[in-house]
XYZ file of C-alpha atoms in Angstrom:
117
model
C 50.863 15.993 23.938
C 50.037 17.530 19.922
C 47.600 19.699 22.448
C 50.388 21.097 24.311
C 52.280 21.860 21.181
C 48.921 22.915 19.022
C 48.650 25.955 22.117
C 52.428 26.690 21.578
C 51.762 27.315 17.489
C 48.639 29.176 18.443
C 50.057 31.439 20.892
C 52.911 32.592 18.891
C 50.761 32.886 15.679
C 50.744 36.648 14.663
C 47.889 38.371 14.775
C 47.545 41.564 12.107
C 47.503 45.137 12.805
C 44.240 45.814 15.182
C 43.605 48.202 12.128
C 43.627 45.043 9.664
C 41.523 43.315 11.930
C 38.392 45.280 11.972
C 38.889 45.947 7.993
C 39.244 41.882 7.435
C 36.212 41.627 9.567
C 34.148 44.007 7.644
C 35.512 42.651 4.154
C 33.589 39.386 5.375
C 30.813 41.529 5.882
C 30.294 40.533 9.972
C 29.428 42.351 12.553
C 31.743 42.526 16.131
C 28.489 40.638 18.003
C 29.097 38.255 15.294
C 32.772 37.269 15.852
C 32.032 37.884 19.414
C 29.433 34.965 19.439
C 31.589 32.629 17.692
C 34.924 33.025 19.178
C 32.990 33.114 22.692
C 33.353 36.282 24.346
C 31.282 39.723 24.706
C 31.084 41.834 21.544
C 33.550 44.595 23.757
C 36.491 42.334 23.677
C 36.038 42.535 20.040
C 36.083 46.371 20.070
C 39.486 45.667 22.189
C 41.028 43.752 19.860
C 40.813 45.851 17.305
C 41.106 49.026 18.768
C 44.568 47.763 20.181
C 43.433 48.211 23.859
C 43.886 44.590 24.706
C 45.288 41.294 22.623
C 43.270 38.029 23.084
C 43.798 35.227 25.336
C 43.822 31.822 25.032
C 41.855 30.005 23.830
C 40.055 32.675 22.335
C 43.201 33.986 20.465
C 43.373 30.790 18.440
C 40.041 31.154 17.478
C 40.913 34.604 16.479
C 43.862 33.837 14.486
C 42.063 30.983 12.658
C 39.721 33.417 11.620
C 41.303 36.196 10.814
C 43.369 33.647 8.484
C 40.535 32.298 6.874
C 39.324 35.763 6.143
C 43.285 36.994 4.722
C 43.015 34.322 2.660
C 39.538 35.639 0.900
C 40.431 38.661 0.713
C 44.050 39.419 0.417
C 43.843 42.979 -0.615
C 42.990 44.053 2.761
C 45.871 42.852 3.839
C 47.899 44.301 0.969
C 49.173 40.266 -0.373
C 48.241 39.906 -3.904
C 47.267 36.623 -5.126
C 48.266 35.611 -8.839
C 44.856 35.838 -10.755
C 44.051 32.814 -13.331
C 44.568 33.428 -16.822
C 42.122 32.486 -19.643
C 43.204 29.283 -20.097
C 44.051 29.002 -15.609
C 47.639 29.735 -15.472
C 48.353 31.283 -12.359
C 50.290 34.175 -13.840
C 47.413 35.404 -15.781
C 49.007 35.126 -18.628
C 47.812 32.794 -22.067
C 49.867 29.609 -22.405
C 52.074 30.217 -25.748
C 50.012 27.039 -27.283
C 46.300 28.323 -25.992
C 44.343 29.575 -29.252
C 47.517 28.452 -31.703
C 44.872 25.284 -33.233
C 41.841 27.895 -33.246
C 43.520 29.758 -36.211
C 45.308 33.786 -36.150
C 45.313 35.725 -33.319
C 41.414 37.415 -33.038
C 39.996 35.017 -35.171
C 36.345 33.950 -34.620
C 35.400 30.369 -35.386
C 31.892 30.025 -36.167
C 29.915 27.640 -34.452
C 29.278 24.436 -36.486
C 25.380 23.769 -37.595
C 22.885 21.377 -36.368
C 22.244 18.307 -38.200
């Protein structure tokens, strides 16, 4: 049954822009025999894809999608989503907490390492 409803989510999961998916695939640094190989089918149904001249089947499309996710997600420029960058001290918002460096003394101070015993 949960296979019946995984092919349902994979068939209606979007696939980018064919033009996004040959720049994601290249911002992973593979080639199209590469995908082709893993996904299952011959390197010119990769050229397809992302040329726009044909969309994939199943169950190669949720292959596809899986991997074209996984490869959004590590590099969301390509896709033009921006990802909040951590801050010094790890907020997400790249921004200092308002109590990170307040016990370390003024603003630009340098404390100096303490000596060896």
């Amino acid at each position: 049954m949960s296979e019946r409803v995984d092919a349902l989510i994979a068939r209606s999961a979007a696939l980018p822009p064919p033009q996004v998916r040959a720049r994601l695939r290249q911002a992973g640094c593979l080639t199209q025999a590469e995908v082709a190989e893993a996904l299952g089918v011959h390197r010119i149904q990769v050229v397809r894809w992302e040329k726009g001249r044909a969309e994939p089947r199943q169950p190669h499309r949720r292959l596809y999608v899986r991997l074209l996710q996984g490869l959004a997600e590590k590099f969301p420029e390509v896709t033009g989503e921006q990802r909040p960058r951590p801050g010094v001290d790890g907020r997400a918002d790249g921004q200092a907490s308002p109590q990170a460096g307040a016990a370390d003394g003024p603003a630009g101070a340098v404390t100096p390492a303490p000596e060896p015993p």
